[in-house]
CSV table of C-alpha atoms in Angstrom, one decimal:
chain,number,residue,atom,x,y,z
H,1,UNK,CA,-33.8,14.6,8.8
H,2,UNK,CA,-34.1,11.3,6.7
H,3,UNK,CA,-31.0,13.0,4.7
H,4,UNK,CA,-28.7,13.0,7.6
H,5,UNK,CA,-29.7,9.5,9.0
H,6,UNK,CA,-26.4,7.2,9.5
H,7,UNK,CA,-27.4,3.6,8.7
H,8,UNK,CA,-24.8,1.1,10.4
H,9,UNK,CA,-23.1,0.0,7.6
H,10,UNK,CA,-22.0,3.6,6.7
H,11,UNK,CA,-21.3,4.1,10.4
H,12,UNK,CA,-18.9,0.9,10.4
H,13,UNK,CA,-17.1,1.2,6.7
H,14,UNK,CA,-15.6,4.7,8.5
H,15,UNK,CA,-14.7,2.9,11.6
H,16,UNK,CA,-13.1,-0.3,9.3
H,17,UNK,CA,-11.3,2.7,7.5
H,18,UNK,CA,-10.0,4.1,10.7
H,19,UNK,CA,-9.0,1.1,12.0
H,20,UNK,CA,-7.5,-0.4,9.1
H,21,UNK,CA,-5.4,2.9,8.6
H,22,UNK,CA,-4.3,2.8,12.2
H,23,UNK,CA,-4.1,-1.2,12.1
H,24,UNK,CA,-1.2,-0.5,9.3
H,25,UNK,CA,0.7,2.0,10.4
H,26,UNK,CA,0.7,3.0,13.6
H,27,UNK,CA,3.9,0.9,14.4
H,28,UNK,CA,5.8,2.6,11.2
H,29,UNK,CA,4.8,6.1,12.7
H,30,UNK,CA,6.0,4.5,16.3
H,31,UNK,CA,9.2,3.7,14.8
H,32,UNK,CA,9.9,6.9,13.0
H,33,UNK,CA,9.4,8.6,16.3
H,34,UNK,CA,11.9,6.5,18.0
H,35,UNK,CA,14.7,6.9,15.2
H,36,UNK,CA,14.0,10.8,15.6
H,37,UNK,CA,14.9,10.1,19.3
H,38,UNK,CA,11.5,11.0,20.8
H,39,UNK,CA,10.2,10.1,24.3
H,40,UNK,CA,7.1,7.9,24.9
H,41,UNK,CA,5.3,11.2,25.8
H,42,UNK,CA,6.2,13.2,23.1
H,43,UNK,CA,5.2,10.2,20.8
H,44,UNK,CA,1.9,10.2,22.2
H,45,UNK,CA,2.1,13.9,21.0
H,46,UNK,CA,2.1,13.3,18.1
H,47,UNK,CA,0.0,10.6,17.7
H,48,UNK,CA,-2.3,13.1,19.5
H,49,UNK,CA,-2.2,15.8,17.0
H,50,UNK,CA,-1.7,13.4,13.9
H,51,UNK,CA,-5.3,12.0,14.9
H,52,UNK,CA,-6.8,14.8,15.4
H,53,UNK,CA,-5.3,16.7,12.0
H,54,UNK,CA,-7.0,14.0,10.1
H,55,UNK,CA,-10.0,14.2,12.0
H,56,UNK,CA,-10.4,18.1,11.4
H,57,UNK,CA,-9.4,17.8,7.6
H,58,UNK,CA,-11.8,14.5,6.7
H,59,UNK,CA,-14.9,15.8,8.6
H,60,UNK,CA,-14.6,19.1,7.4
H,61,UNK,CA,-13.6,18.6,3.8
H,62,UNK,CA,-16.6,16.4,3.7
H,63,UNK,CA,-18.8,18.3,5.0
H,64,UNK,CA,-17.6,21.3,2.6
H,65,UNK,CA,-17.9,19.1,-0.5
H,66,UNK,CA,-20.5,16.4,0.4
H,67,UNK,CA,-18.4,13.7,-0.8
H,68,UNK,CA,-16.5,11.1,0.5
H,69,UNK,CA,-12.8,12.9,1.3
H,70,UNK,CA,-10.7,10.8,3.6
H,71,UNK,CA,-7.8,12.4,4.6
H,72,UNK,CA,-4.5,10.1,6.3
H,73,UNK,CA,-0.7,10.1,7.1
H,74,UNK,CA,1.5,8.8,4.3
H,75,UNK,CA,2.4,5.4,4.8
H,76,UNK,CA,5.9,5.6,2.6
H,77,UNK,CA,6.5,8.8,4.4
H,78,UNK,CA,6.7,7.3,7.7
H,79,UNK,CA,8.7,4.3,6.4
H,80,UNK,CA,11.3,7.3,4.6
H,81,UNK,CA,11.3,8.9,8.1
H,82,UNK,CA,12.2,5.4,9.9
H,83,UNK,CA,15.9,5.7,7.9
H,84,UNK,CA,15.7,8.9,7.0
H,85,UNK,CA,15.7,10.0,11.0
H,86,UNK,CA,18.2,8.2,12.0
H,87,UNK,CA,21.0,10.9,12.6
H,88,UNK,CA,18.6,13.6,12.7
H,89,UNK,CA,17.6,15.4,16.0
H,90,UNK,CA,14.0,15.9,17.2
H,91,UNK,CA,14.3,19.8,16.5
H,92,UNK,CA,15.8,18.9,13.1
H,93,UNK,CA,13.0,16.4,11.9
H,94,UNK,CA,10.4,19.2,12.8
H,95,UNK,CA,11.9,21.2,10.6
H,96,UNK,CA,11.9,18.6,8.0
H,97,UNK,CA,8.3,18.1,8.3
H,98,UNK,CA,7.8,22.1,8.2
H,99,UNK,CA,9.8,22.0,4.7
H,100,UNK,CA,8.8,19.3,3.5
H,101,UNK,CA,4.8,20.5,4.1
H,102,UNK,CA,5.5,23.6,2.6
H,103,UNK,CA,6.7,22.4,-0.7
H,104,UNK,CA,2.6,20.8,-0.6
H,105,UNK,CA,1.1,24.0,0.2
H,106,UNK,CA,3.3,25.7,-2.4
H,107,UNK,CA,2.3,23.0,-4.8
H,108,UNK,CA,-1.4,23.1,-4.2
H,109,UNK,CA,-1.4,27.0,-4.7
H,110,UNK,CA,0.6,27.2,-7.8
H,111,UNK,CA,-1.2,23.9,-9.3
H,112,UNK,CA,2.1,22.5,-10.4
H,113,UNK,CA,1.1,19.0,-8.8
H,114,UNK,CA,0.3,17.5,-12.0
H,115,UNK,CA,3.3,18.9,-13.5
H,116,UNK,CA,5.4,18.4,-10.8
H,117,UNK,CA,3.9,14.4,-11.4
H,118,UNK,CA,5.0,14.6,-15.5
H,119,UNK,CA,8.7,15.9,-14.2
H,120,UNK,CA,10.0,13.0,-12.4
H,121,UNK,CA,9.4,9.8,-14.2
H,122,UNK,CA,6.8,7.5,-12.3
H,123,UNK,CA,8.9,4.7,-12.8
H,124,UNK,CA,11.6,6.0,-10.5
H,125,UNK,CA,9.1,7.6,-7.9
H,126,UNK,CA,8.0,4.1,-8.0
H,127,UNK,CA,11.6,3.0,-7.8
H,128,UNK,CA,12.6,5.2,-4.9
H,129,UNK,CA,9.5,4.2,-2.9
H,130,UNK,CA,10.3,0.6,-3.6
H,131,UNK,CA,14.2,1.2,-2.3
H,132,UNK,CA,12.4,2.3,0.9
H,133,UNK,CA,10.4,-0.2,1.5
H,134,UNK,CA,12.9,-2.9,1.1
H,135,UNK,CA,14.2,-2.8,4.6
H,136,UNK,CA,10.9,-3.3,6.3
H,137,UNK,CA,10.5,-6.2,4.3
H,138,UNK,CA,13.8,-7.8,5.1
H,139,UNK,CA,13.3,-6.7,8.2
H,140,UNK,CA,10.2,-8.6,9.3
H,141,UNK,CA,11.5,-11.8,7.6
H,142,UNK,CA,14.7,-11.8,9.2
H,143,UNK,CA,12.3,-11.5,13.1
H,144,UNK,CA,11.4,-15.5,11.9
H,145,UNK,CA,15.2,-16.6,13.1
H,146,UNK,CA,14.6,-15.8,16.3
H,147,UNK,CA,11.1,-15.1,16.8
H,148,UNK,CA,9.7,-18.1,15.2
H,149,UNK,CA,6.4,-18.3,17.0
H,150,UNK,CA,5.5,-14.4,17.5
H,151,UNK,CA,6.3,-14.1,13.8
H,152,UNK,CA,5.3,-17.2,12.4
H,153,UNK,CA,1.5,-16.8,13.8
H,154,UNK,CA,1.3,-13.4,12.5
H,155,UNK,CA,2.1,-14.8,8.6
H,156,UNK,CA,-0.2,-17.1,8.9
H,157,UNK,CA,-2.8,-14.7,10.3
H,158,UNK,CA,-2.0,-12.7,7.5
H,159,UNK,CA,-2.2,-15.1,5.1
H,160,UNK,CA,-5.5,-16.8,5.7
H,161,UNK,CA,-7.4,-13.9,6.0
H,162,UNK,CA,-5.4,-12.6,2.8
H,163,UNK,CA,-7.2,-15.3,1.0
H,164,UNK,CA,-11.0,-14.5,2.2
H,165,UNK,CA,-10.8,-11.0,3.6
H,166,UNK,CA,-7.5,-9.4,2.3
H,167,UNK,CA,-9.3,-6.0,4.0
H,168,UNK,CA,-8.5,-7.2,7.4
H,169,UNK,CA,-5.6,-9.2,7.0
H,170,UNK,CA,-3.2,-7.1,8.9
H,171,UNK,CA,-5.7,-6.7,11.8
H,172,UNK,CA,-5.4,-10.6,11.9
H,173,UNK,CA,-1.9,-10.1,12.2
H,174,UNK,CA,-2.1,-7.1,14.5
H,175,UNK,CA,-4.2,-9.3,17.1
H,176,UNK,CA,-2.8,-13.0,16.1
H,177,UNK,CA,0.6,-11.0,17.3
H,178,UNK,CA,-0.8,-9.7,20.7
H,179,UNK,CA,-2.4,-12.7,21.7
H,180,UNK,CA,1.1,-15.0,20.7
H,181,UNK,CA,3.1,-11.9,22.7
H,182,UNK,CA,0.8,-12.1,25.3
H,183,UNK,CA,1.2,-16.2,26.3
H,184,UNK,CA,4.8,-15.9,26.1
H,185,UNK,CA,4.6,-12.9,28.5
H,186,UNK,CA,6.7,-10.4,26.3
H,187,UNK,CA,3.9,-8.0,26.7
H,188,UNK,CA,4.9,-4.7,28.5
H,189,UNK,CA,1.3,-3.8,30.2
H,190,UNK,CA,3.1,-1.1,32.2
H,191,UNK,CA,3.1,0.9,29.9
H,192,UNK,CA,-0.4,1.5,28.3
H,193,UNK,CA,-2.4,4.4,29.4
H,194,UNK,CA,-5.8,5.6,28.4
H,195,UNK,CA,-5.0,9.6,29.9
H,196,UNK,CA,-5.3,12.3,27.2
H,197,UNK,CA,-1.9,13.9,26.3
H,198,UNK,CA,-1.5,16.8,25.1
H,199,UNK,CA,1.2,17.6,22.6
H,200,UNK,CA,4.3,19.2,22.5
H,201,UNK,CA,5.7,21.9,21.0
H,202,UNK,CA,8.9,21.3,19.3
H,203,UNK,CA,11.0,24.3,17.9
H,204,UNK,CA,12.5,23.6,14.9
H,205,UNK,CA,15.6,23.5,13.3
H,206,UNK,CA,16.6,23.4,9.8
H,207,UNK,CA,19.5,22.3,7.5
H,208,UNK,CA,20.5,22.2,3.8
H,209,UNK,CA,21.3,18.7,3.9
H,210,UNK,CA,18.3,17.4,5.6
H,211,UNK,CA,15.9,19.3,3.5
H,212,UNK,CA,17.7,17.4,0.6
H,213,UNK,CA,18.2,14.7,2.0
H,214,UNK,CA,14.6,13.7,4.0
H,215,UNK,CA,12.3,17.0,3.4
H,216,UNK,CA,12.3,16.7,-0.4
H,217,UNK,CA,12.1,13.3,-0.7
H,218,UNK,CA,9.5,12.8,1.7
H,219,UNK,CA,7.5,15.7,0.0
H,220,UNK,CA,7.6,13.8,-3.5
H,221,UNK,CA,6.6,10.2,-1.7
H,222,UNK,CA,3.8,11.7,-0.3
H,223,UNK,CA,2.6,13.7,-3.6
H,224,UNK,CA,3.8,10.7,-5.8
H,225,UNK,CA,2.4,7.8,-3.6
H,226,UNK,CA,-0.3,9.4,-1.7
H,227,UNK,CA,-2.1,12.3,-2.8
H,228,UNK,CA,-1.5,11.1,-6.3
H,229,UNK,CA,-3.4,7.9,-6.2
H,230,UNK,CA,-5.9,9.4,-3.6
H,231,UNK,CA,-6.9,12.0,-6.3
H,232,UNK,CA,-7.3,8.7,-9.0
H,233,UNK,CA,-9.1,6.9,-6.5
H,234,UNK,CA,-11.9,9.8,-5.7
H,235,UNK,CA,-12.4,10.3,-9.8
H,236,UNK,CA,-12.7,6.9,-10.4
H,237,UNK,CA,-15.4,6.2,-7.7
H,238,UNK,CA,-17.1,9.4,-9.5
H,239,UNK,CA,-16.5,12.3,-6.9
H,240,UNK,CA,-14.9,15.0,-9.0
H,241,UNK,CA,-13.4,17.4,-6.2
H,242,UNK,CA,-11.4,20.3,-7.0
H,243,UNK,CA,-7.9,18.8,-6.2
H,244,UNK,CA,-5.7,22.1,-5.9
H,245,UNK,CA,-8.1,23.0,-2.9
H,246,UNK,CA,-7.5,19.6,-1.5
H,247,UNK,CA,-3.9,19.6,-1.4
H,248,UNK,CA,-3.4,23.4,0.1
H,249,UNK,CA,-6.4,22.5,2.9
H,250,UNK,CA,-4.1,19.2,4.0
H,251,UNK,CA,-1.0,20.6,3.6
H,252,UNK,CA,-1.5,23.7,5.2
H,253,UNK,CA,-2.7,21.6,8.2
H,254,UNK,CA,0.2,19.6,8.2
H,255,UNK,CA,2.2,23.3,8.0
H,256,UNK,CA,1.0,24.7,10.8
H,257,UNK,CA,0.8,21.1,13.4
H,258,UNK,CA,4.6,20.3,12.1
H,259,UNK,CA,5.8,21.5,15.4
H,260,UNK,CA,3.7,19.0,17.7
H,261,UNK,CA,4.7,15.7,15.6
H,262,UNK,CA,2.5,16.5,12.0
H,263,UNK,CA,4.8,14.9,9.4
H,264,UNK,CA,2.4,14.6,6.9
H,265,UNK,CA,-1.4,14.6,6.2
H,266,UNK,CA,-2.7,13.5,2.8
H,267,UNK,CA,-5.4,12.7,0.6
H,268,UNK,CA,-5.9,8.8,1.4
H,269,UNK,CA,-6.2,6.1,-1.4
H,270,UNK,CA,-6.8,2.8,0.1
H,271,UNK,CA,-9.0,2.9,3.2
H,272,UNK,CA,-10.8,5.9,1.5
H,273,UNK,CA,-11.9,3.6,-1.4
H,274,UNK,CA,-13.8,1.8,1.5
H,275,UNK,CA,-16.2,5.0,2.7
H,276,UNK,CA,-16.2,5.6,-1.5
H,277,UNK,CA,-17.7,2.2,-2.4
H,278,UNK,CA,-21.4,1.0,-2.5
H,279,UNK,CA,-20.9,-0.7,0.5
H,280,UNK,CA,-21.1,2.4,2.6
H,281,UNK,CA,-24.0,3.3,1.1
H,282,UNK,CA,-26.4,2.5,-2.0
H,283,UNK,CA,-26.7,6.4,-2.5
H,284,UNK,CA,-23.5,7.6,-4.1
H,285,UNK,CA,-24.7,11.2,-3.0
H,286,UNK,CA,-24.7,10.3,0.7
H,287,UNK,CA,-21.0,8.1,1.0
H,288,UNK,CA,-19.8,11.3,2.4
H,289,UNK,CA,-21.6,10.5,5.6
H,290,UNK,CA,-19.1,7.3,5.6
H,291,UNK,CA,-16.3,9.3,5.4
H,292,UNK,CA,-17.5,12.1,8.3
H,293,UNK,CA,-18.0,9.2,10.6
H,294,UNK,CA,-14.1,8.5,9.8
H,295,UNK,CA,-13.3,11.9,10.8
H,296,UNK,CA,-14.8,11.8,14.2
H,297,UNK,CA,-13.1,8.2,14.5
H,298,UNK,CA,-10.3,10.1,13.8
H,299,UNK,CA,-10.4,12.5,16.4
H,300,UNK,CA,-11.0,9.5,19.0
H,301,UNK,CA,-7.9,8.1,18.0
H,302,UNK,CA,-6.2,11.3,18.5
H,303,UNK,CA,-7.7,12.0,22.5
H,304,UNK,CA,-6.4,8.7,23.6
H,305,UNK,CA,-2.8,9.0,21.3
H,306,UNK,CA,-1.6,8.1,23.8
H,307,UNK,CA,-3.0,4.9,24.1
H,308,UNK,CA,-2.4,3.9,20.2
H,309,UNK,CA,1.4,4.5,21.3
H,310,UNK,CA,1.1,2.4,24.3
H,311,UNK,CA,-0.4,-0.7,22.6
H,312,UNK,CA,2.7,-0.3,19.9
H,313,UNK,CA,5.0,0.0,23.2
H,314,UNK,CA,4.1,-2.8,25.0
H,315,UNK,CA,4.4,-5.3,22.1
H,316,UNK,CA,7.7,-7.2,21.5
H,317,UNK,CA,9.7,-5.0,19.3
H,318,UNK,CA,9.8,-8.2,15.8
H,319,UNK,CA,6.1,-8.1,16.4
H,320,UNK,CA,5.8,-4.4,15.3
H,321,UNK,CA,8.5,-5.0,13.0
H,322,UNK,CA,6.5,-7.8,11.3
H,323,UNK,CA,3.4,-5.9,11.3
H,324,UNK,CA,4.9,-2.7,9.7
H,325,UNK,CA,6.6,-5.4,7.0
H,326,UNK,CA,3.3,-7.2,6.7
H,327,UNK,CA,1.2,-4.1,6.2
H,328,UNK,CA,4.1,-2.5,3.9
H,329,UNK,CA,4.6,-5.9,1.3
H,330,UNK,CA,1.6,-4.6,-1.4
H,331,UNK,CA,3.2,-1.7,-1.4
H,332,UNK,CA,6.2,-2.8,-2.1
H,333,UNK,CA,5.6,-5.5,-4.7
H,334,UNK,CA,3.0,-2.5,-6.2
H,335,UNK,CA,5.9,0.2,-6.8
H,336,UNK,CA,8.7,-2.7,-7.6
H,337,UNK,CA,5.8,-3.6,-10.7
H,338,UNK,CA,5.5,0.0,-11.6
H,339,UNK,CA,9.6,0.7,-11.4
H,340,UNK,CA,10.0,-2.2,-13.6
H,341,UNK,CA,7.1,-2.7,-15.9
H,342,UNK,CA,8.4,0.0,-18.6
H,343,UNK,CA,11.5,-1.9,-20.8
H,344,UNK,CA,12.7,1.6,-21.8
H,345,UNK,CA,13.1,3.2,-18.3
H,346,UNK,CA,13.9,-0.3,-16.2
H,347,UNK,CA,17.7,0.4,-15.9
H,348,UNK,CA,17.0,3.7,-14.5
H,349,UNK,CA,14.6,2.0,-12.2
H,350,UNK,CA,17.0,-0.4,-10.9
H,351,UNK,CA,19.7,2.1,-10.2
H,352,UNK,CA,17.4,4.1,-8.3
H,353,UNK,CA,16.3,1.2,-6.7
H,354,UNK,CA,19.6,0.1,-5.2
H,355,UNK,CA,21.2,2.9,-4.5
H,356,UNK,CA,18.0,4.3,-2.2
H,357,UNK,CA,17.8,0.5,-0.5
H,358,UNK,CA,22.2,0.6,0.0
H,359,UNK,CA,21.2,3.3,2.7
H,360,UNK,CA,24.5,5.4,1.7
H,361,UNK,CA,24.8,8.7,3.0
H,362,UNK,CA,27.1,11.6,1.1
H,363,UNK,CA,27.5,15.1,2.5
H,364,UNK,CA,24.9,14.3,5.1
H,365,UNK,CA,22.4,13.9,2.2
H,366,UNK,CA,20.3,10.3,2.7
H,367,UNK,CA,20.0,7.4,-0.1
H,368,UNK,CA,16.8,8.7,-1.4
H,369,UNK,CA,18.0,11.4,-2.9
H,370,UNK,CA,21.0,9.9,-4.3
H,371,UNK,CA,18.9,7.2,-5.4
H,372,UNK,CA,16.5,9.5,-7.7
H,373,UNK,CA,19.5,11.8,-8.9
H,374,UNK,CA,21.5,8.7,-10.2
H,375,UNK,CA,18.3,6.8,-11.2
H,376,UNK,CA,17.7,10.8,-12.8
H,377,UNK,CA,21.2,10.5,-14.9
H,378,UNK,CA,20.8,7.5,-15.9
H,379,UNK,CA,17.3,8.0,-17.5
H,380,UNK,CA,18.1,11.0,-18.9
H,381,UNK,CA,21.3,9.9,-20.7
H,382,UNK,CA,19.7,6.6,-21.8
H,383,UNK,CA,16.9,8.4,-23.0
H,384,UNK,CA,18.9,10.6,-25.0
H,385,UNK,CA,21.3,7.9,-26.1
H,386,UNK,CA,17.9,6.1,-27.9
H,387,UNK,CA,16.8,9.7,-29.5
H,388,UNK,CA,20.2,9.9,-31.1
């Protein structure tokens, strides 16, 4: 019995993990949903059966392995979707998220994932990512024009506890922005619910196009800037889990829940390093008890979905823009580092860069794309042009 006893401090590091992964990007999911043109019900859906997905995966995976695996939505992929959705219909991003979680599954059964990594420069995964991410950070800083006061507070939120506590600086943010929303009256209470919903099924559609445009990029943002470093994280901490396994268990998930709003689920990097970390727990051997506490976290997120999607609802819309920005900027500044840091590759970065942030769409095919074959070209002609 003394082997499964929970201490607190394990008990909270997977309920910090939870809520900072929620805290983070729960209004990028929200807006995703929107640009795909999905109700407030169907939202809750999806928030639904994301929660729970990641609840199944991280308490069973650590169960089966006795270590510390935190599963989680991709973060970039929901800020791809946000732009990427935008002309797309609701049947049509389903099927997006079916392709898109196939190419996973097929990657974890054939092993090609570290291959697949050596393929594509990092520097212009990092590029592309980065080309992405720009608009959410414009976007949040452009809210301080007219929005000086809901905005402004949540900065400086985010900045002071960015100094002592950079853990929990978005959570400053998230509540800083509530409480500001709330004086000026600009919060929407009609619209928060605590009822269970329970999600949708959504018949797909599919097109050429889209899985170029959205499904393939979104696959490689999520390998590239998800399960990738998740992987690096677990190794480093000292947890050496059989990573094919990993990626066909979370992918295959994702496969079969991509009907009822399942766009991604993923090993998770950041808020898994805090179940992975002595703070959990002295005993290296027992973090995974961290990380099964997240799981059933988890699955309380997902029975009150629809609550998570009311919170984001009833908050002006620059506050959820702000937070998504806020909660987005180290990524951001982390792939604009890696898409630049290499001399020999750096024009190739840039030209991915800009032409994924222009937004430009050709033959119904979205910026990402473009942005990685031109960023593609351009390595591979420079880089031939040197070995000559």
């Amino acid at each position: 019995m003394r082997a499964f006893s929970l201490p607190l401090p394990t008990l909270l590091s997977g309920f910090v993990a939870v809520l900072i992964g929620y805290a983070s990007s729960a209004a990028i999911i929200w807006q995703a949903a929107v640009a795909a043109g999905a109700s407030a019900e169907q939202i809750a859906g999806w928030m639904t059966s994301l929660g729970i997905a990641m609840g199944v995966s991280t308490l069973g995976l650590s169960l089966w392995y006795r270590a510390p695996v935190l599963t989680a939505w991709s973060t970039p992929g929901a800020a791809l979707l946000v732009t990427g959705l935008q002309r797309v219909t609701l049947t049509e991003a389903v099927g997006v998220f079916i392709v898109a979680n196939a190419l996973i599954v097929i990657c974890g059964i054939t092993g090609l994932f570290a291959r697949m990594m050596r393929i594509i420069p990092h520097s212009l995964a990092a590029a592309m990512l980065a080309g992405i991410l720009l608009r959410f950070g414009l976007q949040a800083f452009t809210n301080l024009e007219d929005h000086l006061m809901l905005c402004g507070s949540m900065l400086l939120a985010w900045l002071a506890l960015k100094r002592v506590a950079p853990r929990y600086a978005v959570i400053a943010a998230l509540f800083a922005g509530a409480v500001v929303a709330w004086l000026e009256g600009e919060v929407v209470t009609r619209t928060l619910s605590v009822a269970p919903v329970i999600p949708t099924f959504i018949a797909p559609s599919f097109s050429l196009a889209h899985a170029l445009g959205v499904a393939v990029p979104l696959f490689l943002v999520t390998m590239a800037s998800q399960n990738a470093p998740g992987v690096a994280t677990m190794k480093a901490s000292g947890y050496d889990v059989p990573v094919s396994p990993l990626i066909v268990v979370t992918g295959l998930l994702a496969l079969l829940l991509s009907p009822f709003g399942v766009y991604s689920i993923c090993i998770a990097a950041i808020t898994a390093a805090i179940c992975q970390s002595p703070d959990a727990h002295p005993d290296a051997s027992k973090r995974w008890l961290a990380a099964a506490s997240a799981g059933v976290f988890y699955l309380l997120a997902g029975i009150f979905g629809s609550s998570i999607t009311g919170i984001m609802a009833a908050l002006p819309v620059s506050g959820v823009q702000m937070l998504a920005g806020l909660a987005l900027l180290s990524t951001l500044s982390g792939s604009l580092y890696q898409a630049l840091n290499h001399d020999a590759e750096r024009d190739a970065a840039i030209v991915t860069f800009l032409v994924t942030a222009s937004g430009v769409t050709l033959w119904g095919i979205g910026s990402a794309f473009w942005g990685l074959m031109a960023g593609g070209v351009c390595f591979a002609t420079l880089t031939f042009s040197r070995r000559a």
